[in-house]
Tab-separated table of C-alpha atoms in Angstrom:
chain	number	residue	atom	x	y	z
A	66	MET	CA	-1.861	-37.813	8.037
A	67	GLY	CA	0.061	-40.968	7.345
A	68	CYS	CA	1.420	-39.981	3.948
A	69	GLN	CA	4.841	-38.856	2.802
A	70	ILE	CA	5.721	-35.322	1.703
A	71	ARG	CA	6.901	-36.703	-1.630
A	72	LEU	CA	3.272	-37.649	-2.321
A	73	LEU	CA	2.066	-34.156	-1.457
A	74	GLY	CA	-0.332	-33.629	-4.347
A	75	LEU	CA	-2.130	-37.002	-4.083
A	76	CYS	CA	-2.121	-36.967	-0.311
A	77	LEU	CA	-3.479	-33.416	-0.030
A	78	TRP	CA	-6.456	-34.052	-2.274
A	79	MET	CA	-7.263	-37.295	-0.445
A	80	TYR	CA	-7.180	-35.248	2.736
A	81	LEU	CA	-9.413	-32.552	1.246
A	82	ALA	CA	-11.977	-35.108	0.149
A	83	SER	CA	-12.085	-36.691	3.617
A	84	LEU	CA	-12.374	-33.504	5.688
A	85	SER	CA	-15.340	-33.286	8.030
A	86	PHE	CA	-15.933	-29.604	8.712
A	87	ILE	CA	-17.804	-28.226	11.705
A	88	GLY	CA	-19.501	-24.844	11.280
A	89	VAL	CA	-18.160	-21.956	13.329
A	90	GLY	CA	-20.565	-19.955	15.479
A	91	ALA	CA	-18.906	-16.611	14.717
A	92	VAL	CA	-19.736	-16.336	11.020
A	93	TYR	CA	-20.742	-13.011	9.458
A	94	GLY	CA	-22.310	-12.538	6.053
A	95	ARG	CA	-22.980	-16.279	5.722
A	96	GLY	CA	-25.611	-17.532	3.330
A	97	GLY	CA	-26.245	-19.731	0.337
A	98	ALA	CA	-24.012	-22.615	-0.637
A	99	VAL	CA	-21.007	-23.777	1.390
A	100	GLU	CA	-17.734	-25.009	-0.073
A	101	LYS	CA	-14.622	-26.409	1.533
A	102	GLY	CA	-10.979	-25.541	1.041
A	103	ILE	CA	-7.508	-25.755	2.504
A	104	VAL	CA	-4.958	-23.023	2.935
A	105	LEU	CA	-1.505	-24.540	3.088
A	106	VAL	CA	1.036	-22.369	4.911
A	107	HIS	CA	4.695	-23.171	4.240
A	108	GLY	CA	6.505	-22.454	7.470
A	109	LYS	CA	10.156	-23.402	7.044
A	110	SER	CA	11.357	-19.928	6.042
A	111	ALA	CA	9.968	-16.548	5.131
A	112	ILE	CA	9.711	-15.687	1.434
A	113	GLY	CA	9.886	-11.944	2.017
A	114	ARG	CA	10.117	-9.142	4.562
A	115	ILE	CA	8.089	-5.963	4.917
A	116	ASP	CA	8.766	-2.840	6.945
A	117	ASN	CA	7.143	-2.483	10.340
A	118	ASP	CA	5.397	0.556	8.867
A	119	PHE	CA	4.507	-1.182	5.615
A	120	ILE	CA	1.254	0.774	5.457
A	121	CYS	CA	1.863	4.197	3.941
A	122	ALA	CA	-0.490	6.895	2.687
A	123	THR	CA	-0.110	10.006	0.569
A	124	LEU	CA	-1.071	13.649	0.780
A	125	ASP	CA	-1.340	15.446	-2.552
A	126	TRP	CA	-1.103	19.008	-3.846
A	127	TRP	CA	-4.416	19.196	-5.679
A	128	PRO	CA	-6.416	22.370	-4.873
A	129	PRO	CA	-10.247	22.414	-4.629
A	130	GLN	CA	-10.475	23.270	-8.361
A	131	LYS	CA	-9.153	19.810	-9.281
A	132	CYS	CA	-12.088	18.102	-11.019
A	133	ASP	CA	-12.426	14.844	-12.965
A	134	TYR	CA	-15.305	14.006	-15.313
A	135	GLY	CA	-17.193	17.079	-14.073
A	136	LYS	CA	-16.918	16.178	-10.386
A	137	CYS	CA	-14.663	17.913	-7.860
A	138	SER	CA	-13.690	15.518	-5.059
A	139	TRP	CA	-10.676	17.156	-3.410
A	140	GLY	CA	-12.129	19.952	-1.317
A	141	GLN	CA	-9.775	21.210	1.417
A	142	ALA	CA	-7.547	18.101	1.327
A	143	SER	CA	-4.442	19.606	-0.254
A	144	LEU	CA	-1.061	19.879	1.419
A	145	LEU	CA	-1.680	23.605	1.222
A	146	ASN	CA	-5.051	23.789	2.980
A	147	LEU	CA	-5.647	20.587	4.992
A	148	ASP	CA	-6.975	21.193	8.507
A	149	LEU	CA	-4.203	19.645	10.584
A	150	ASN	CA	-6.132	20.420	13.787
A	151	SER	CA	-8.925	17.965	13.018
A	152	LYS	CA	-9.196	15.561	15.971
A	153	THR	CA	-10.441	12.787	13.721
A	154	LEU	CA	-7.512	13.235	11.319
A	155	LEU	CA	-4.974	13.256	14.139
A	156	ASN	CA	-6.567	10.232	15.826
A	157	ALA	CA	-6.663	8.349	12.523
A	158	ILE	CA	-2.907	8.817	12.170
A	159	LYS	CA	-2.171	8.088	15.841
A	160	ALA	CA	-4.041	4.772	15.614
A	161	PHE	CA	-1.042	3.477	13.664
A	162	SER	CA	2.025	2.967	15.826
A	163	SER	CA	3.909	4.377	12.844
A	164	LEU	CA	2.670	5.563	9.469
A	165	LYS	CA	4.706	6.712	6.504
A	166	LEU	CA	3.246	9.756	4.752
A	167	ARG	CA	4.369	10.509	1.219
A	168	LEU	CA	3.907	14.188	0.423
A	169	GLY	CA	3.739	14.795	-3.307
A	170	GLY	CA	1.923	14.009	-6.514
A	171	THR	CA	1.514	15.334	-10.021
A	172	LEU	CA	1.934	19.005	-9.156
A	173	GLN	CA	5.131	18.481	-7.150
A	174	ASP	CA	7.120	18.930	-10.364
A	175	LYS	CA	5.817	22.493	-10.551
A	176	VAL	CA	6.395	23.515	-6.938
A	177	ILE	CA	8.749	26.313	-5.937
A	178	TYR	CA	9.875	26.207	-2.318
A	179	GLY	CA	9.494	29.444	-0.389
A	180	THR	CA	12.889	29.475	1.308
A	181	GLU	CA	15.028	32.532	2.094
A	182	ASP	CA	16.976	32.438	-1.161
A	183	ASN	CA	13.893	32.035	-3.383
A	184	ARG	CA	13.417	35.435	-5.090
A	185	GLN	CA	10.133	34.531	-6.797
A	186	PRO	CA	6.781	35.503	-5.220
A	187	CYS	CA	5.114	32.715	-3.203
A	188	THR	CA	1.717	32.208	-4.898
A	189	PRO	CA	-0.841	29.370	-4.809
A	190	PHE	CA	-1.647	26.972	-7.651
A	191	VAL	CA	-3.993	28.510	-10.202
A	192	LYS	CA	-6.120	26.643	-12.747
A	193	ALA	CA	-4.589	27.092	-16.204
A	194	ASP	CA	-4.577	25.587	-19.683
A	195	GLU	CA	-1.103	24.072	-19.555
A	196	MET	CA	0.693	20.875	-18.575
A	197	PHE	CA	-1.097	19.171	-15.616
A	198	GLY	CA	-3.757	21.934	-15.781
A	199	PHE	CA	-2.351	24.223	-13.069
A	200	THR	CA	0.327	26.907	-12.775
A	201	GLY	CA	3.190	26.520	-10.317
A	202	GLY	CA	2.479	26.902	-6.613
A	203	CYS	CA	4.444	27.559	-3.460
A	204	LEU	CA	4.734	25.651	-0.192
A	205	PRO	CA	4.484	27.322	3.228
A	206	MET	CA	7.499	25.749	4.927
A	207	SER	CA	5.860	25.079	8.287
A	208	ARG	CA	4.120	21.931	6.954
A	209	VAL	CA	7.080	19.895	5.678
A	210	LYS	CA	7.279	16.351	7.129
A	211	ALA	CA	7.766	12.684	6.210
A	212	ILE	CA	8.669	11.511	2.658
A	213	PHE	CA	8.791	14.610	0.498
A	214	GLY	CA	8.493	14.670	-3.291
A	215	LEU	CA	10.855	17.121	-5.003
A	216	ASN	CA	10.395	19.061	-8.225
A	217	ALA	CA	12.457	17.095	-10.765
A	218	LEU	CA	11.607	19.325	-13.742
A	219	ALA	CA	13.395	22.411	-12.423
A	220	GLY	CA	15.868	23.666	-15.027
A	221	LYS	CA	14.688	21.326	-17.773
A	222	SER	CA	13.258	22.370	-21.109
A	223	ILE	CA	10.299	20.500	-22.604
A	224	LYS	CA	10.821	19.213	-26.150
A	225	SER	CA	8.382	16.853	-27.883
A	226	GLY	CA	7.177	15.350	-24.626
A	227	PHE	CA	10.645	14.963	-23.114
A	228	ALA	CA	12.159	17.006	-20.289
A	229	VAL	CA	15.682	17.676	-21.497
A	230	GLY	CA	18.775	18.720	-19.603
A	231	PRO	CA	20.141	18.253	-16.077
A	232	TRP	CA	18.111	18.914	-12.972
A	233	ASN	CA	18.559	22.391	-11.506
A	234	TYR	CA	18.638	21.434	-7.850
A	235	THR	CA	19.301	24.923	-6.412
A	236	ASN	CA	15.808	25.448	-4.984
A	237	ALA	CA	15.494	21.833	-3.816
A	238	GLU	CA	18.869	21.990	-2.089
A	239	SER	CA	17.753	25.195	-0.374
A	240	LEU	CA	14.640	23.367	0.896
A	241	ILE	CA	16.682	20.385	2.119
A	242	ARG	CA	19.160	22.578	3.988
A	243	TYR	CA	16.261	24.603	5.417
A	244	THR	CA	14.741	21.459	6.954
A	245	VAL	CA	18.115	20.502	8.422
A	246	ARG	CA	18.475	23.912	10.071
A	247	LYS	CA	14.932	23.701	11.431
A	248	LYS	CA	15.603	20.142	12.670
A	249	TYR	CA	12.581	18.832	10.778
A	250	HIS	CA	12.617	15.056	10.546
A	251	ILE	CA	12.388	13.979	6.914
A	252	HIS	CA	12.239	10.221	6.392
A	253	GLY	CA	12.981	10.411	2.687
A	254	TRP	CA	13.433	12.709	-0.315
A	255	GLU	CA	11.783	11.490	-3.523
A	256	LEU	CA	12.786	12.940	-6.883
A	257	GLY	CA	9.962	13.542	-9.352
A	258	ASN	CA	6.527	12.118	-9.978
A	259	GLU	CA	5.536	9.919	-12.944
A	260	LEU	CA	8.293	11.107	-15.264
A	261	CYS	CA	9.738	7.668	-16.043
A	262	GLY	CA	9.020	5.584	-19.131
A	263	ASN	CA	6.446	7.368	-21.264
A	264	GLY	CA	5.654	9.651	-18.341
A	265	ILE	CA	2.404	11.440	-17.604
A	266	GLY	CA	2.504	14.602	-19.704
A	267	VAL	CA	6.275	14.579	-19.962
A	268	SER	CA	9.105	12.082	-19.446
A	269	VAL	CA	12.794	12.007	-18.579
A	270	THR	CA	15.198	9.458	-20.049
A	271	ALA	CA	16.516	6.765	-17.717
A	272	ASP	CA	20.097	7.937	-18.238
A	273	GLN	CA	19.299	11.546	-17.271
A	274	TYR	CA	17.133	10.479	-14.351
A	275	ALA	CA	19.972	8.355	-12.988
A	276	SER	CA	22.299	11.348	-13.197
A	277	ASP	CA	19.755	13.554	-11.404
A	278	VAL	CA	19.364	11.001	-8.589
A	279	VAL	CA	23.146	10.937	-8.119
A	280	ALA	CA	22.959	14.728	-7.686
A	281	LEU	CA	20.225	14.319	-5.048
A	282	ARG	CA	22.309	11.736	-3.202
A	283	ASN	CA	25.259	14.123	-3.098
A	284	ILE	CA	23.070	16.907	-1.694
A	285	VAL	CA	21.670	14.642	1.034
A	286	GLN	CA	25.132	13.416	1.986
A	287	SER	CA	26.406	16.994	2.218
A	288	ALA	CA	23.406	18.548	3.980
A	289	TYR	CA	23.200	15.784	6.568
A	290	ARG	CA	26.937	15.442	7.185
A	291	GLY	CA	27.404	14.198	10.730
A	292	ILE	CA	23.696	13.374	11.109
A	293	GLU	CA	22.443	9.786	11.342
A	294	PRO	CA	20.295	8.264	10.142
A	295	LYS	CA	20.172	10.240	6.925
A	296	PRO	CA	16.922	10.490	4.949
A	297	LEU	CA	16.308	7.908	2.260
A	298	VAL	CA	16.841	8.852	-1.365
A	299	VAL	CA	13.745	7.660	-3.244
A	300	ALA	CA	13.104	7.381	-7.012
A	301	PRO	CA	11.704	7.312	-9.658
A	302	GLY	CA	8.068	7.369	-8.505
A	303	GLY	CA	6.318	6.437	-11.734
A	304	PHE	CA	4.702	3.626	-13.683
A	305	PHE	CA	6.758	0.490	-14.218
A	306	GLU	CA	8.186	-0.009	-17.691
A	307	PHE	CA	10.660	-2.862	-17.822
A	308	ASN	CA	13.303	-1.419	-20.156
A	309	TRP	CA	13.282	2.036	-18.535
A	310	PHE	CA	13.593	0.652	-14.998
A	311	LYS	CA	16.284	-1.810	-16.050
A	312	GLU	CA	18.395	0.964	-17.607
A	313	PHE	CA	17.807	3.335	-14.694
A	314	ILE	CA	18.815	0.733	-12.091
A	315	SER	CA	21.925	-0.169	-14.097
A	316	LYS	CA	23.066	3.482	-14.213
A	317	TYR	CA	21.988	5.117	-10.952
A	318	ASN	CA	25.184	4.009	-9.190
A	319	LYS	CA	23.309	2.807	-6.092
A	320	SER	CA	22.358	6.409	-5.312
A	321	ALA	CA	18.743	5.538	-4.411
A	322	ASP	CA	17.854	3.641	-1.269
A	323	VAL	CA	14.338	2.918	-2.486
A	324	ILE	CA	12.930	2.185	-5.946
A	325	THR	CA	9.291	3.292	-6.181
A	326	HIS	CA	6.591	2.598	-8.741
A	327	HIS	CA	2.925	3.546	-9.049
A	328	ILE	CA	-0.126	1.349	-9.629
A	329	TYR	CA	-3.552	2.294	-10.989
A	330	ASN	CA	-4.555	-1.042	-12.448
A	331	LEU	CA	-8.347	-0.623	-12.195
A	332	GLY	CA	-8.588	1.934	-14.997
A	333	PRO	CA	-10.096	5.437	-15.006
A	334	GLY	CA	-12.365	6.525	-12.186
A	335	VAL	CA	-15.196	7.199	-14.625
A	336	ASP	CA	-15.335	3.519	-15.654
A	337	ASP	CA	-18.519	1.662	-14.635
A	338	HIS	CA	-16.815	-1.751	-14.558
A	339	ILE	CA	-14.345	-1.228	-11.698
A	340	THR	CA	-16.332	-3.416	-9.301
A	341	GLU	CA	-16.295	-6.280	-11.810
A	342	ARG	CA	-12.503	-6.048	-12.054
A	343	ILE	CA	-12.085	-5.979	-8.272
A	344	LEU	CA	-14.107	-9.182	-7.885
A	345	ASP	CA	-12.394	-11.008	-10.754
A	346	PRO	CA	-9.525	-13.139	-9.377
A	347	PHE	CA	-7.929	-13.489	-12.791
A	348	TYR	CA	-7.875	-9.720	-13.239
A	349	LEU	CA	-6.335	-9.270	-9.796
A	350	ASP	CA	-3.622	-11.806	-10.691
A	351	GLY	CA	-2.444	-9.585	-13.545
A	352	GLU	CA	-0.540	-7.136	-11.340
A	353	ALA	CA	1.706	-9.935	-10.039
A	354	ASN	CA	3.654	-9.643	-13.289
A	355	THR	CA	4.714	-6.082	-12.432
A	356	PHE	CA	5.884	-7.036	-8.952
A	357	ASN	CA	7.704	-10.105	-10.228
A	358	ARG	CA	9.540	-8.297	-13.058
A	359	LEU	CA	10.725	-5.478	-10.822
A	360	LYS	CA	11.901	-8.004	-8.238
A	361	GLY	CA	13.801	-9.797	-11.008
A	362	ILE	CA	15.563	-6.589	-12.120
A	363	LEU	CA	16.666	-5.805	-8.576
A	364	GLN	CA	17.841	-9.357	-7.897
A	365	SER	CA	19.847	-9.523	-11.117
A	366	SER	CA	21.532	-6.161	-10.553
A	367	SER	CA	24.163	-5.096	-8.068
A	368	SER	CA	21.368	-3.238	-6.261
A	369	HIS	CA	19.966	-6.267	-4.467
A	370	LYS	CA	19.925	-4.400	-1.147
A	371	VAL	CA	17.796	-1.520	-2.404
A	372	LYS	CA	14.178	-1.601	-1.250
A	373	SER	CA	11.135	-1.661	-3.494
A	374	TRP	CA	8.060	0.379	-2.598
A	375	VAL	CA	4.716	1.040	-4.178
A	376	GLY	CA	5.013	4.803	-3.884
A	377	GLU	CA	1.450	5.603	-4.946
A	378	SER	CA	-1.584	3.451	-5.659
A	379	GLY	CA	-5.225	4.422	-5.730
A	380	GLY	CA	-6.723	1.622	-7.828
A	381	ALA	CA	-8.693	3.806	-10.235
A	382	TYR	CA	-6.918	6.903	-11.515
A	383	ASN	CA	-8.268	10.455	-11.819
A	384	SER	CA	-9.449	10.580	-8.205
A	385	GLY	CA	-11.121	7.167	-8.098
A	386	HIS	CA	-14.838	6.361	-8.254
A	387	HIS	CA	-17.339	7.404	-5.595
A	388	LEU	CA	-19.053	4.448	-3.876
A	389	VAL	CA	-16.389	2.118	-5.202
A	390	SER	CA	-12.989	3.521	-4.208
A	391	ASP	CA	-14.431	4.819	-0.921
A	392	ALA	CA	-16.702	1.824	-0.286
A	393	PHE	CA	-16.422	-1.660	1.187
A	394	VAL	CA	-15.814	-3.342	-2.169
A	395	ASN	CA	-12.479	-1.575	-2.605
A	396	SER	CA	-10.998	-3.453	0.356
A	397	PHE	CA	-10.941	-6.623	-1.743
A	398	TRP	CA	-8.610	-4.872	-4.206
A	399	TYR	CA	-6.622	-2.996	-1.542
A	400	LEU	CA	-5.917	-5.925	0.777
A	401	ASP	CA	-5.145	-8.184	-2.173
A	402	GLN	CA	-2.608	-5.605	-3.343
A	403	LEU	CA	-1.014	-5.452	0.101
A	404	GLY	CA	-0.747	-9.239	0.281
A	405	MET	CA	0.476	-9.705	-3.274
A	406	SER	CA	3.059	-6.924	-3.139
A	407	ALA	CA	4.524	-8.293	0.106
A	408	VAL	CA	5.041	-11.693	-1.518
A	409	TYR	CA	7.305	-10.004	-4.097
A	410	ASP	CA	9.523	-8.131	-1.620
A	411	THR	CA	7.669	-4.821	-1.626
A	412	THR	CA	8.533	-3.386	1.790
A	413	THR	CA	6.163	-0.377	1.836
A	414	TYR	CA	2.843	0.300	0.103
A	415	CYS	CA	1.623	3.919	-0.168
A	416	ARG	CA	-2.098	4.380	-0.640
A	417	GLN	CA	-3.340	7.326	-2.670
A	418	THR	CA	-4.563	9.024	-0.499
A	419	LEU	CA	-4.787	9.480	3.249
A	420	ILE	CA	-7.395	12.107	2.427
A	421	GLY	CA	-8.380	13.639	-0.908
A	422	GLY	CA	-10.245	12.432	-3.978
A	423	ASN	CA	-12.649	9.503	-3.857
A	424	TYR	CA	-9.880	7.045	-3.004
A	425	GLY	CA	-8.924	8.560	0.362
A	426	LEU	CA	-8.689	6.379	3.438
A	427	LEU	CA	-10.577	9.229	5.108
A	428	ASN	CA	-13.623	11.082	3.805
A	429	THR	CA	-12.522	14.351	2.224
A	430	SER	CA	-15.276	16.455	3.828
A	431	THR	CA	-15.840	14.822	7.232
A	432	PHE	CA	-12.465	13.109	7.865
A	433	MET	CA	-14.429	9.994	8.868
A	434	PRO	CA	-12.670	6.710	8.019
A	435	ASN	CA	-13.733	4.935	4.852
A	436	PRO	CA	-13.752	1.094	4.905
A	437	ASP	CA	-10.201	0.820	3.538
A	438	TYR	CA	-8.917	2.752	6.547
A	439	TYR	CA	-10.019	-0.053	8.866
A	440	SER	CA	-8.594	-2.670	6.483
A	441	ALA	CA	-5.254	-0.859	6.560
A	442	LEU	CA	-5.299	-0.560	10.353
A	443	LEU	CA	-6.029	-4.264	10.850
A	444	TRP	CA	-3.228	-5.165	8.440
A	445	HIS	CA	-0.852	-2.855	10.318
A	446	ARG	CA	-1.681	-4.419	13.665
A	447	LEU	CA	-1.877	-8.077	12.677
A	448	MET	CA	0.452	-8.805	9.722
A	449	GLY	CA	4.069	-9.094	10.848
A	450	GLY	CA	7.258	-8.444	8.935
A	451	ARG	CA	7.906	-12.014	7.757
A	452	VAL	CA	5.907	-13.110	4.724
A	453	LEU	CA	4.905	-16.773	4.432
A	454	SER	CA	4.223	-18.720	1.259
A	455	THR	CA	0.608	-19.875	1.040
A	456	THR	CA	-1.314	-22.087	-1.347
A	457	PHE	CA	-5.095	-22.302	-1.380
A	458	TYR	CA	-6.802	-25.478	-2.572
A	459	GLY	CA	-10.421	-24.919	-3.514
A	460	THR	CA	-12.470	-22.234	-5.241
A	461	LYS	CA	-10.633	-19.584	-7.268
A	462	LYS	CA	-12.751	-16.954	-5.504
A	463	ILE	CA	-10.675	-17.180	-2.326
A	464	ARG	CA	-7.512	-15.064	-2.060
A	465	SER	CA	-5.136	-16.066	0.745
A	466	TYR	CA	-2.026	-14.550	2.336
A	467	ALA	CA	-0.152	-15.282	5.549
A	468	HIS	CA	2.504	-13.581	7.682
A	469	CYS	CA	4.091	-14.288	11.004
A	470	ALA	CA	1.942	-12.476	13.554
A	471	LYS	CA	2.932	-8.943	14.519
A	472	GLU	CA	4.306	-8.480	18.033
A	473	SER	CA	2.743	-11.728	19.231
A	474	LYS	CA	3.033	-15.477	18.830
A	475	GLY	CA	1.763	-17.456	15.871
A	476	ILE	CA	0.679	-16.460	12.382
A	477	THR	CA	-2.002	-14.280	10.804
A	478	ILE	CA	-3.890	-15.454	7.724
A	479	LEU	CA	-5.819	-13.086	5.458
A	480	LEU	CA	-8.706	-14.586	3.460
A	481	LEU	CA	-10.792	-12.707	0.864
A	482	ASN	CA	-13.978	-14.285	-0.504
A	483	LEU	CA	-14.913	-12.702	-3.843
A	484	ASP	CA	-17.985	-14.925	-4.304
A	485	ASN	CA	-21.371	-13.263	-3.786
A	486	SER	CA	-23.327	-16.329	-2.673
A	487	THR	CA	-20.995	-19.034	-1.340
A	488	SER	CA	-19.405	-19.392	2.079
A	489	VAL	CA	-16.092	-21.210	2.242
A	490	GLN	CA	-14.971	-23.276	5.221
A	491	VAL	CA	-11.188	-23.114	5.240
A	492	ASN	CA	-9.006	-25.598	7.056
A	493	VAL	CA	-5.490	-24.406	7.868
A	494	ASP	CA	-2.831	-26.981	7.072
A	495	LEU	CA	0.685	-26.634	8.441
A	496	THR	CA	1.688	-30.296	8.198
A	497	PHE	CA	3.726	-30.192	4.994
A	498	ASN	CA	6.550	-28.062	6.291
A	499	LYS	CA	9.980	-29.641	6.011
A	500	LEU	CA	10.651	-28.608	9.600
A	501	PRO	CA	7.768	-29.294	11.975
A	502	HIS	CA	5.988	-26.477	13.739
A	503	HIS	CA	5.591	-26.525	17.505
A	504	ARG	CA	2.269	-25.983	19.252
A	505	VAL	CA	1.988	-23.993	22.434
A	506	ASP	CA	-0.828	-24.009	24.965
A	507	GLU	CA	-3.030	-21.218	23.612
A	508	PRO	CA	-6.098	-22.748	21.921
A	509	ALA	CA	-8.217	-19.748	20.880
A	510	ARG	CA	-8.015	-18.342	17.358
A	511	ARG	CA	-8.761	-14.627	17.007
A	512	GLU	CA	-10.888	-13.782	14.006
A	513	TYR	CA	-11.793	-10.432	12.470
A	514	HIS	CA	-14.660	-10.744	9.973
A	515	LEU	CA	-15.202	-7.719	7.731
A	516	THR	CA	-18.508	-7.356	5.883
A	517	ALA	CA	-20.810	-4.723	4.423
A	518	PRO	CA	-24.313	-4.020	5.807
A	519	ASP	CA	-26.856	-6.270	4.087
A	520	ARG	CA	-24.040	-7.377	1.789
A	521	ASN	CA	-24.170	-4.001	0.045
A	522	ILE	CA	-20.562	-3.819	-1.096
A	523	HIS	CA	-20.983	-0.215	-2.224
A	524	SER	CA	-21.710	0.869	1.328
A	525	GLN	CA	-19.271	3.229	3.030
A	526	ILE	CA	-19.886	1.449	6.327
A	527	MET	CA	-17.760	-1.530	7.357
A	528	LEU	CA	-18.891	-4.122	9.884
A	529	LEU	CA	-16.380	-5.883	12.128
A	530	ASN	CA	-17.787	-9.148	13.453
A	531	GLY	CA	-21.260	-7.833	12.692
A	532	LYS	CA	-20.880	-4.408	14.358
A	533	ALA	CA	-20.566	-1.130	12.449
A	534	LEU	CA	-17.256	0.683	12.844
A	535	SER	CA	-17.471	4.416	13.474
A	536	VAL	CA	-15.633	7.110	15.396
A	537	ASN	CA	-17.230	8.575	18.518
A	538	SER	CA	-18.150	12.196	19.192
A	539	ALA	CA	-14.555	12.912	20.252
A	540	GLY	CA	-13.248	11.680	16.901
A	541	GLU	CA	-11.678	8.571	18.456
A	542	ILE	CA	-11.061	5.485	16.329
A	543	PRO	CA	-13.115	2.513	17.611
A	544	PRO	CA	-11.393	-0.538	19.115
A	545	LEU	CA	-10.946	-3.429	16.680
A	546	GLU	CA	-11.904	-6.438	18.769
A	547	PRO	CA	-11.776	-10.066	17.560
A	548	VAL	CA	-14.037	-12.999	18.237
A	549	TYR	CA	-12.416	-16.071	19.768
A	550	VAL	CA	-12.842	-19.398	17.996
A	551	ASP	CA	-11.633	-22.926	18.700
A	552	SER	CA	-8.440	-23.319	16.648
A	553	THR	CA	-9.324	-26.906	15.735
A	554	LYS	CA	-12.326	-25.729	13.703
A	555	PRO	CA	-12.199	-24.355	10.149
A	556	ILE	CA	-12.351	-20.653	9.362
A	557	THR	CA	-15.685	-19.839	7.754
A	558	VAL	CA	-15.456	-17.003	5.234
A	559	GLY	CA	-18.889	-15.698	4.295
A	560	PRO	CA	-19.843	-14.461	0.811
A	561	LEU	CA	-18.235	-11.139	-0.098
A	562	SER	CA	-16.379	-11.004	3.193
A	563	ILE	CA	-12.842	-10.630	4.461
A	564	VAL	CA	-11.274	-12.467	7.410
A	565	PHE	CA	-8.078	-11.863	9.319
A	566	ALA	CA	-7.375	-14.929	11.474
A	567	HIS	CA	-4.640	-14.709	14.094
A	568	ILE	CA	-3.602	-18.198	15.135
A	569	PRO	CA	-1.365	-17.897	18.206
A	570	ASN	CA	-0.943	-21.588	18.999
A	571	VAL	CA	1.624	-22.355	16.289
A	572	LEU	CA	5.297	-21.495	16.137
A	573	LEU	CA	6.756	-22.022	12.686
A	574	SER	CA	10.463	-22.115	11.977
A	575	ALA	CA	10.016	-19.042	9.768
A	576	CYS	CA	8.619	-17.057	12.705
A	577	ARG	CA	11.212	-17.810	15.375
């Protein structure tokens, strides 16, 4: 470019003003005005790392009687009644090379485990006028897998909204030892659900919670003696409140391997303004404060090696909003959350839910993938473990994230266009890295353009490069094929569209 890095700001805008863009043939959802922009990818070093199985989903306890605002959206999607023989369900999970499943939710703090030493009758959840709206239920032990949420209220008495006293871990320990004897693989044990801070219905003090997590750690160490790797100890699984989390992390004596928090930043599912929030870049920016403050607590404590996860996030709470949470428009929120959280050292992001409610990745009745399922699958396959710093110069309606490519050369850039009428031609700039990148002889860029039919963002159909995605009669997930574009040309992001662009012909220092 002929300018020095020390003149970055002036030089970049001179460059932006002088760009001559050539339209790309493979453009989907294009129309109206066209703007130009630059995404600057800083390639000297990664700013964060995510797990290989960063994408995570949840299965909840809610029975069919769970209703919100007069609508019942859970059907047979509970841990207790889900059809695990569904070919579509099994294929949807298999499409991920690995997928964390968090088993839990609000009712987990009322579950009794039906092990040999449990003397209470094993009965299902029943609708009742009490905390959380249901009586306690029991788990048939044959379905225990993955990251399992434990009942943290056992043994506690409820006083003025607080759960008081130490955790009675007898039943939980029985469950843990049962899974060891059965040789079930449990990736992690999570203590409690939304009991931190002010809690949902009831709360536990940070000091007591820390003590309870130490007890869980001791049980895991004892039950898995001689077994490696041991399951992760996960906590506290609730909404982030700075002072509570700071106290908890200072007192938990490094007993948790993972610190989890929940996000429902779009408001209640009954709200009619969720779409407006999703498409508002300033509203989306607000959640960065949560990620940044939690990262700061962990960095300033002696627990800098502990991982941070989003343990549950469905966007809109109380089961989400039909034709928003399960429609194309939600992918703008979901993918932005994945990108933003990764920037702040979140290593796993658990979507509420895999199936169940209106916010499921799969349709509760048919098991067919909703649009966010395909967004999650593309992220899983394209976005590698090393997170790159990006800066976008241009309209505020473009959201941009970049990672080293997954299991291949180069980088993958994610671009979200929140504008409903303007296409944006994006030039990728890698020239301002302190260490130069090296090009290799592989010219084609692989692009995945996601749009809604006729730009109807409330559609439950997602188009990939102009073709509708759907499973076949055997319940098989369709192939996700890119279009190939000359890497010297800009990426054109149509109105209300999403683009993953895998650029294999660069090798940044951060990605070696």
